[in-house]
mmCIF file of N, CA and C in Angstrom:
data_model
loop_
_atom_site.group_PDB
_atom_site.id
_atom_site.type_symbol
_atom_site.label_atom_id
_atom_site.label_comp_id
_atom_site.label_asym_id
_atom_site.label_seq_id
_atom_site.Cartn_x
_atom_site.Cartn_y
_atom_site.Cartn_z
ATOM 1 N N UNK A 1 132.638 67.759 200.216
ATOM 2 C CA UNK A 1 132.170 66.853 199.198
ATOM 3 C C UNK A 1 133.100 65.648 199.135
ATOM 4 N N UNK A 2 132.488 64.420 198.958
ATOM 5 C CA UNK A 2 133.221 63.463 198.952
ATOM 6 C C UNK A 2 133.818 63.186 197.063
ATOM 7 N N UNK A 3 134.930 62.364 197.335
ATOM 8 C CA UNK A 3 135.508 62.401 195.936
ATOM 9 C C UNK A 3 136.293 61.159 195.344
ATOM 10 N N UNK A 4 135.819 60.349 195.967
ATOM 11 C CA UNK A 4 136.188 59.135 196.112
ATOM 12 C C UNK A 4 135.495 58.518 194.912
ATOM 13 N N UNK A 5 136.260 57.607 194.240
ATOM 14 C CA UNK A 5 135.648 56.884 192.775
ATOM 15 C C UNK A 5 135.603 55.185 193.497
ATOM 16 N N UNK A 6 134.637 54.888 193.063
ATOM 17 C CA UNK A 6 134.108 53.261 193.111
ATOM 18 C C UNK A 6 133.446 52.718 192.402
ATOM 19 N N UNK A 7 134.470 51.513 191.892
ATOM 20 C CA UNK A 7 133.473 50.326 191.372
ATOM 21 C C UNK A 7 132.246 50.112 191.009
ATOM 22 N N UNK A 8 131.025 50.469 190.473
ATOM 23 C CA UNK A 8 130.276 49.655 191.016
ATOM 24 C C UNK A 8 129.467 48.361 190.228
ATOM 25 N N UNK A 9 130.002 48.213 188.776
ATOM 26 C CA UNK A 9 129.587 46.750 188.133
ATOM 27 C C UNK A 9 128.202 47.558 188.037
ATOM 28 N N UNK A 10 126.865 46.278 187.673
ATOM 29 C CA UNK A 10 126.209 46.552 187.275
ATOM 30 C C UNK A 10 124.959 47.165 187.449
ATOM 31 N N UNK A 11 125.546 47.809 188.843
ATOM 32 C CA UNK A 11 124.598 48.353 189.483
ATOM 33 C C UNK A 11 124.243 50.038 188.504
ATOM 34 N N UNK A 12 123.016 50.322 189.433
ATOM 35 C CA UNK A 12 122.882 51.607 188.409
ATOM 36 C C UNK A 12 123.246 53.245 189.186
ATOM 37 N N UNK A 13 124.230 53.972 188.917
ATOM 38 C CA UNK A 13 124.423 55.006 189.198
ATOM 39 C C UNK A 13 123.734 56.104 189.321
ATOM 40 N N UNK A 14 122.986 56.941 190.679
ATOM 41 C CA UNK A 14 122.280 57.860 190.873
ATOM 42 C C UNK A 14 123.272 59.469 190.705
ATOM 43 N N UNK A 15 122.466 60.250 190.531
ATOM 44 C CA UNK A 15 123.354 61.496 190.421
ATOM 45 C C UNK A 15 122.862 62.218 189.057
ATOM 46 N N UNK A 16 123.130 63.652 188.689
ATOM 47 C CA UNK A 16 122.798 64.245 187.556
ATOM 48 C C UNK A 16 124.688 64.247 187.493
ATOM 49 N N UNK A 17 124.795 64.460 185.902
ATOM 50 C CA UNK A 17 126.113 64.215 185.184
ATOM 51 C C UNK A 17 126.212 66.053 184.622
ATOM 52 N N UNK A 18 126.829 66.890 185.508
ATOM 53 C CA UNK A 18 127.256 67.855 185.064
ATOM 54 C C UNK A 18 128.727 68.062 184.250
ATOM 55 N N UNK A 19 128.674 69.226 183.413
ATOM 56 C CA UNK A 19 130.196 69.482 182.119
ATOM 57 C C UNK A 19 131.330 68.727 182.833
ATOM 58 N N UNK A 20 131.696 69.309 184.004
ATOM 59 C CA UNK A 20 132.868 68.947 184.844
ATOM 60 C C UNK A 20 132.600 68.130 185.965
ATOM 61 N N UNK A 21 131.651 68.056 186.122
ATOM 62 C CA UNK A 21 131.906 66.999 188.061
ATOM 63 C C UNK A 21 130.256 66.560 187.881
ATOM 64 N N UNK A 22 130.314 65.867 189.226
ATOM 65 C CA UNK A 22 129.262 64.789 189.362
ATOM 66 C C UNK A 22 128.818 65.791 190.353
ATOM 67 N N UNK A 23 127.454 66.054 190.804
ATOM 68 C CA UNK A 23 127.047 66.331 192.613
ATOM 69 C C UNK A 23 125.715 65.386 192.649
ATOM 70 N N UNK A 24 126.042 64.647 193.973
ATOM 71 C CA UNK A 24 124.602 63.720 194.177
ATOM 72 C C UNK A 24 124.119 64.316 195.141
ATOM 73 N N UNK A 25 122.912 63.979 195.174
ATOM 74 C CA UNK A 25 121.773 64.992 196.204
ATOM 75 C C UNK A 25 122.213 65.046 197.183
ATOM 76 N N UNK A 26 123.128 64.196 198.601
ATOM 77 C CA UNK A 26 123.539 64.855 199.767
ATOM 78 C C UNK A 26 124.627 66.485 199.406
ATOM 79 N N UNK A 27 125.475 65.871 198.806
ATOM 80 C CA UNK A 27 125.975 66.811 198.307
ATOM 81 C C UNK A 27 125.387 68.714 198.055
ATOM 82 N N UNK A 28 124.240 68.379 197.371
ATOM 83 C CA UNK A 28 123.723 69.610 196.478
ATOM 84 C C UNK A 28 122.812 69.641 198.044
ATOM 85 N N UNK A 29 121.776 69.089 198.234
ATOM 86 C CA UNK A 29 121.490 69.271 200.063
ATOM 87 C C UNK A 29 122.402 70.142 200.864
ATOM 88 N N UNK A 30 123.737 69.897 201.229
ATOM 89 C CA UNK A 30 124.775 70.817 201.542
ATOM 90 C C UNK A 30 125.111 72.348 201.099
ATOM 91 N N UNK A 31 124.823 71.961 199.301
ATOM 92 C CA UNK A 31 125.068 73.517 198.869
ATOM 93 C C UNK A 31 123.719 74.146 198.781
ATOM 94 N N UNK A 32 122.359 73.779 199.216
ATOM 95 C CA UNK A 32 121.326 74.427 199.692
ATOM 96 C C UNK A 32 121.237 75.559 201.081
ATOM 97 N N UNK A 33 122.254 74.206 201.878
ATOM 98 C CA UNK A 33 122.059 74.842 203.131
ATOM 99 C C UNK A 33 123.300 76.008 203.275
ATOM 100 N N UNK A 34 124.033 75.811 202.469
ATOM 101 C CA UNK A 34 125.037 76.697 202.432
ATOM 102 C C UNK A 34 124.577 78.508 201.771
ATOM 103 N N UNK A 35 123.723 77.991 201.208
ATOM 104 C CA UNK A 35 123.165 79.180 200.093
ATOM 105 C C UNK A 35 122.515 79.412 201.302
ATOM 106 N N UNK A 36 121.810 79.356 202.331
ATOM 107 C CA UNK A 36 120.931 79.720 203.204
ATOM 108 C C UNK A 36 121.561 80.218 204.240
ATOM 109 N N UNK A 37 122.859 79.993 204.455
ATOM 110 C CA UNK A 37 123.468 80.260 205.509
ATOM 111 C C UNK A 37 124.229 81.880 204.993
ATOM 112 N N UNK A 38 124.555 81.210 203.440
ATOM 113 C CA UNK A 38 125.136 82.733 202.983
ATOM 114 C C UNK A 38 123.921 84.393 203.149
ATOM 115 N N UNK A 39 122.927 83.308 202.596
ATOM 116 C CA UNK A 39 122.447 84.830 202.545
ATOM 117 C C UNK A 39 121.981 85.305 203.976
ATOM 118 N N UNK A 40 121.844 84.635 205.133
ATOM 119 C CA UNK A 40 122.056 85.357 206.293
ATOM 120 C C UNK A 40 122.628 85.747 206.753
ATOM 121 N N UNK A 41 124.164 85.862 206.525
ATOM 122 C CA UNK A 41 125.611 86.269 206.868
ATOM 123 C C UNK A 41 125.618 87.771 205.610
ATOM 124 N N UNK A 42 124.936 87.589 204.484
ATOM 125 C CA UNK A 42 124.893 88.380 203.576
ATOM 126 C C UNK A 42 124.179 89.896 204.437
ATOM 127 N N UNK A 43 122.973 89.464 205.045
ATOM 128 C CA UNK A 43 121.904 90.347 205.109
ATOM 129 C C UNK A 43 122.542 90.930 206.712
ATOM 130 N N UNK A 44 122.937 90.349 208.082
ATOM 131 C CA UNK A 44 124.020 90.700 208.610
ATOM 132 C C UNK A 44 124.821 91.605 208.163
ATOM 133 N N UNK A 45 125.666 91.286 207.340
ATOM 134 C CA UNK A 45 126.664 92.602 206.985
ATOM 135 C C UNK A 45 126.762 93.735 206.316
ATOM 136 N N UNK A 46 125.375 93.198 205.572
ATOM 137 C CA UNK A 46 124.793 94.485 204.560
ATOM 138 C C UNK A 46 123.977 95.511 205.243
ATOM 139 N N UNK A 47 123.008 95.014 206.382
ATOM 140 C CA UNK A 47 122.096 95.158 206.753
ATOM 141 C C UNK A 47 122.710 96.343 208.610
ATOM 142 N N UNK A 48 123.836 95.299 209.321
ATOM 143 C CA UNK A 48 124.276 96.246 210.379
ATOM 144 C C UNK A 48 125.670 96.495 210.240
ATOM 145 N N UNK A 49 126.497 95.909 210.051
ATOM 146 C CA UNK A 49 128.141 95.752 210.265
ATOM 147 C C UNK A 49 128.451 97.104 209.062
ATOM 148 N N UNK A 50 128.293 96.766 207.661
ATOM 149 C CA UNK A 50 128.529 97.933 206.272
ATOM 150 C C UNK A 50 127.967 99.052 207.073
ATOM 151 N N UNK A 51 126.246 99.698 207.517
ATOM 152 C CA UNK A 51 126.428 100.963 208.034
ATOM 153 C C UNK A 51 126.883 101.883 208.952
ATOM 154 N N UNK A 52 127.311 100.245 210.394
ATOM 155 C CA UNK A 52 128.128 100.342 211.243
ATOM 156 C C UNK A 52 129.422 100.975 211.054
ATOM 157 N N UNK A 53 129.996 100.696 210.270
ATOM 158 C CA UNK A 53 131.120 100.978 209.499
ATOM 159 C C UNK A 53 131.489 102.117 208.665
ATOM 160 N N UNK A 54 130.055 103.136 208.599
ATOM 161 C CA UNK A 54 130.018 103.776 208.097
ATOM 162 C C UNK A 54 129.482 103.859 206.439
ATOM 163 N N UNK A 55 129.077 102.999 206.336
ATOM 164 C CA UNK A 55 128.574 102.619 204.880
ATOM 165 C C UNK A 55 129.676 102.377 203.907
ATOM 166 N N UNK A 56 129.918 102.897 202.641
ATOM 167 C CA UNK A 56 130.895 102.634 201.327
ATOM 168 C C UNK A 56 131.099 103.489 201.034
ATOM 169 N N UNK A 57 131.174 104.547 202.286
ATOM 170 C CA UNK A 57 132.831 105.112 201.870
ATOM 171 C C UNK A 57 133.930 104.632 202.893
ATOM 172 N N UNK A 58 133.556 103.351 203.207
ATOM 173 C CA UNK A 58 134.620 102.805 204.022
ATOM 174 C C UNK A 58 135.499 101.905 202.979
ATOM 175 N N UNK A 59 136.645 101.695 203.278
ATOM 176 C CA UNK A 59 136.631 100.884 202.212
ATOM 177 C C UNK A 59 137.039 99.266 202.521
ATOM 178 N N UNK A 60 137.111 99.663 204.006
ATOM 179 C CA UNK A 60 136.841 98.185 203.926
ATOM 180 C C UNK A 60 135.809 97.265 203.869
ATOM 181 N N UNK A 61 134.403 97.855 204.271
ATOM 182 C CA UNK A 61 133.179 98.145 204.115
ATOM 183 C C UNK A 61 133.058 97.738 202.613
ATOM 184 N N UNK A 62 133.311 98.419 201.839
ATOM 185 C CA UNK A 62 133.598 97.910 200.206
ATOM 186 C C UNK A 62 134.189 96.866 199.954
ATOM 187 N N UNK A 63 134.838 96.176 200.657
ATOM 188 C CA UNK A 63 135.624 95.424 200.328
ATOM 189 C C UNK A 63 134.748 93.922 201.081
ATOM 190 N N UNK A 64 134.235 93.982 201.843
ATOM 191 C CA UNK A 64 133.394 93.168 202.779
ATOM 192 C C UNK A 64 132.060 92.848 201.576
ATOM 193 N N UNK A 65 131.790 94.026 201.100
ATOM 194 C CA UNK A 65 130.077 93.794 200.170
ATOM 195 C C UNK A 65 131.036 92.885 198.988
ATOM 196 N N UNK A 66 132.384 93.411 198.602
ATOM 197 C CA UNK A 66 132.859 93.048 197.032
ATOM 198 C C UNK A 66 132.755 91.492 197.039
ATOM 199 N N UNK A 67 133.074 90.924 198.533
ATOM 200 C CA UNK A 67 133.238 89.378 198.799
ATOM 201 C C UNK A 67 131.891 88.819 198.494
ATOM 202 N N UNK A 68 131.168 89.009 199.435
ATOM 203 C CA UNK A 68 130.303 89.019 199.919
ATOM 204 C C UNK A 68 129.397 88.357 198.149
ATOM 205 N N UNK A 69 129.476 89.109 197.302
ATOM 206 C CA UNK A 69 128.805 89.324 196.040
ATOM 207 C C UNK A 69 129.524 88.243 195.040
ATOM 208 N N UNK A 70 131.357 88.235 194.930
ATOM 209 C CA UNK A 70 131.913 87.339 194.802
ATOM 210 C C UNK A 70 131.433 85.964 195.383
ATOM 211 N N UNK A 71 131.231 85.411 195.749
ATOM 212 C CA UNK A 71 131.190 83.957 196.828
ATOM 213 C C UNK A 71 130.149 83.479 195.728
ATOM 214 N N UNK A 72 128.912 84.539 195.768
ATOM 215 C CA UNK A 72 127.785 83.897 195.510
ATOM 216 C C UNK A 72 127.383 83.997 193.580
ATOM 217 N N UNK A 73 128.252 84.900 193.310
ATOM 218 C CA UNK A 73 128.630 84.826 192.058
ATOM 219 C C UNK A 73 129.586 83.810 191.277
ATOM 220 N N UNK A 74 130.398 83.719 191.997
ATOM 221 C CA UNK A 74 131.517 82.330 191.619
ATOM 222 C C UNK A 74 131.338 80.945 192.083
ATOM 223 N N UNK A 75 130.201 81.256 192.940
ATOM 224 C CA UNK A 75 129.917 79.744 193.808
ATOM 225 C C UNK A 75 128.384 79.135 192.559
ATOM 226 N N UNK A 76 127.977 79.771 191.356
ATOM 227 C CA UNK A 76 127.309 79.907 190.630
ATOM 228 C C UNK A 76 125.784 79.665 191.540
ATOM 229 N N UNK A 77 125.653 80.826 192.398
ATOM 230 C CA UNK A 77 124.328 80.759 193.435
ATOM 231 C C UNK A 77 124.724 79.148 194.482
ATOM 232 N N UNK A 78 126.047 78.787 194.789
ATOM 233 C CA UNK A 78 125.577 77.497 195.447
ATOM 234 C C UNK A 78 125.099 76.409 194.130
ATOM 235 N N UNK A 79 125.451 76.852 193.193
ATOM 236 C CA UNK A 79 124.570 75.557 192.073
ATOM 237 C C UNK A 79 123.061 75.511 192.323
ATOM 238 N N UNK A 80 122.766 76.630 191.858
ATOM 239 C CA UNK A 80 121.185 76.970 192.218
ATOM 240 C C UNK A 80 120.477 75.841 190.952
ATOM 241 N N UNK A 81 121.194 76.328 189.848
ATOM 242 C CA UNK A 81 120.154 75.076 188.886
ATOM 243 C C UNK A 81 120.212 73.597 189.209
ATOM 244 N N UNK A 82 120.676 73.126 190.078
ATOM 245 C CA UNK A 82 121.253 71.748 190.423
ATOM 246 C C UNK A 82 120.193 71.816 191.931
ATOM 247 N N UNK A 83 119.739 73.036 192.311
ATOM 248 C CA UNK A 83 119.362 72.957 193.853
ATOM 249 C C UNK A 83 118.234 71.720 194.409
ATOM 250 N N UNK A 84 117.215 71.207 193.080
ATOM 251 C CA UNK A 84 116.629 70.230 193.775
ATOM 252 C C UNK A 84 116.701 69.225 193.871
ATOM 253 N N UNK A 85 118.163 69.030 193.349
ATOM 254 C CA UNK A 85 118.733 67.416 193.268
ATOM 255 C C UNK A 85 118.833 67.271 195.188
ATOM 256 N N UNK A 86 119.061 68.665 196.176
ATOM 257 C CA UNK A 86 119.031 67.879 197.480
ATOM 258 C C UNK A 86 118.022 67.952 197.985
ATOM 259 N N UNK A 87 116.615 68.253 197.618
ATOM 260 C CA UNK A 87 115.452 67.753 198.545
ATOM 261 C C UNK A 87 115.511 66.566 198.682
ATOM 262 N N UNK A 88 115.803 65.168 198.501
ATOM 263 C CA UNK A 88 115.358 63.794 199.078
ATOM 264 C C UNK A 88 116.105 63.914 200.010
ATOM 265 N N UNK A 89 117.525 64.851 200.124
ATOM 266 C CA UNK A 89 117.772 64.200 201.963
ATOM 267 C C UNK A 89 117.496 65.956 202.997
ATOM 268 N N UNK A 90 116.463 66.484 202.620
ATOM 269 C CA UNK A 90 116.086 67.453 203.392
ATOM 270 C C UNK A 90 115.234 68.222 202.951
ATOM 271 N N UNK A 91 114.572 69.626 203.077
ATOM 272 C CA UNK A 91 113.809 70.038 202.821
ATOM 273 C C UNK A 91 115.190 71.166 201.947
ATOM 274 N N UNK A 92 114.959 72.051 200.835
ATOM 275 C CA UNK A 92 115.752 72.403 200.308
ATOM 276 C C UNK A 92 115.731 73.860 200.921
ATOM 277 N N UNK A 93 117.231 73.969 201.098
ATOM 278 C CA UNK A 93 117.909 75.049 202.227
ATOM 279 C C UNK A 93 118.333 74.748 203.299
ATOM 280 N N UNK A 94 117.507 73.181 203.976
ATOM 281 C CA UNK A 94 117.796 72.597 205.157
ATOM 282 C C UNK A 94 118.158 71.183 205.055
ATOM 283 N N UNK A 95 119.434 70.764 205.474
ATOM 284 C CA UNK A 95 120.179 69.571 206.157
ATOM 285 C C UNK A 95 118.916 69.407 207.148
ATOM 286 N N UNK A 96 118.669 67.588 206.353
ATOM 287 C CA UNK A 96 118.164 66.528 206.982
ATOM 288 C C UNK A 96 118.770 66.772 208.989
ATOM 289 N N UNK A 97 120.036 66.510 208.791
ATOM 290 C CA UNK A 97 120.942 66.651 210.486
ATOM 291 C C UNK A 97 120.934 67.992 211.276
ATOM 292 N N UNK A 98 120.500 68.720 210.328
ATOM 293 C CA UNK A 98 120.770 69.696 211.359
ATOM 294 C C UNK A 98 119.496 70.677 211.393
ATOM 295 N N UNK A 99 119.589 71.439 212.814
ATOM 296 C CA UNK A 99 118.148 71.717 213.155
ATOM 297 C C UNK A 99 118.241 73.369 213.168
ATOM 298 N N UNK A 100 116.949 74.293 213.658
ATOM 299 C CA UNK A 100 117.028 75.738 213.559
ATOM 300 C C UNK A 100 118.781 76.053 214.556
ATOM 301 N N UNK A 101 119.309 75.588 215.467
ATOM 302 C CA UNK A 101 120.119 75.713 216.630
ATOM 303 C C UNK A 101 121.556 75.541 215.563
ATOM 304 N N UNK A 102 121.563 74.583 214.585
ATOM 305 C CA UNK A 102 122.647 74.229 214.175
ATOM 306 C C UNK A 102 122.835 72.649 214.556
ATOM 307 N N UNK A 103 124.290 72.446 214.027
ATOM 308 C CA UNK A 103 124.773 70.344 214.296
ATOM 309 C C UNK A 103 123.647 70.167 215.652
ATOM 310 N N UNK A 104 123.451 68.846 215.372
ATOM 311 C CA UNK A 104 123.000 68.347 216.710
ATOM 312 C C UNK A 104 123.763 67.129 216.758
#
């Protein structure tokens, strides 16, 4: 996220004005695609690696789901109530730049 403060006179400022911080739609675009990326890394480890592992009585296995649940709990869903501030620069979940493959 960029964090840089500017000027701008009388021009008019885009963005929703959250308690603590600003996010403008590239921004929240980012934490779409991030939420999309989590929960496939989510469903991955829940899904082969945790039973691989023997399920939860592993404990590191436990300790992998505890994160896992953390991220998306403290990350408040990616700012899910904020999520459609990034459809204008993508479809929401997906970066405008980047394609099914990843960066191009």
């Amino acid at each position: 996220m960029t964090r840089e403060l500017c000027v701008l006179g009388n021009h008019a400022i885009e963005g929703e004005v959250l308690r603590e911080a600003v996010i403008d739609a590239r921004d929240m675009c980012s934490m779409n695609f991030a939420r999309e990326e989590h929960k496939k890394l989510e469903k991955i480890l829940l899904n082969f690696v945790i039973p691989a592992m023997g399920g939860y009585d592993n404990q590191l296995a436990c300790d992998i789901a505890r994160h896992v649940e953390q991220i998306r709990t403290f990350s408040g869903n990616f700012c899910w109530r904020h999520r459609h501030l990034g459809a204008s620069h993508g479809v929401v979940g997906k970066r405008a730049e980047m394609g099914e493959g990843g960066a191009q």
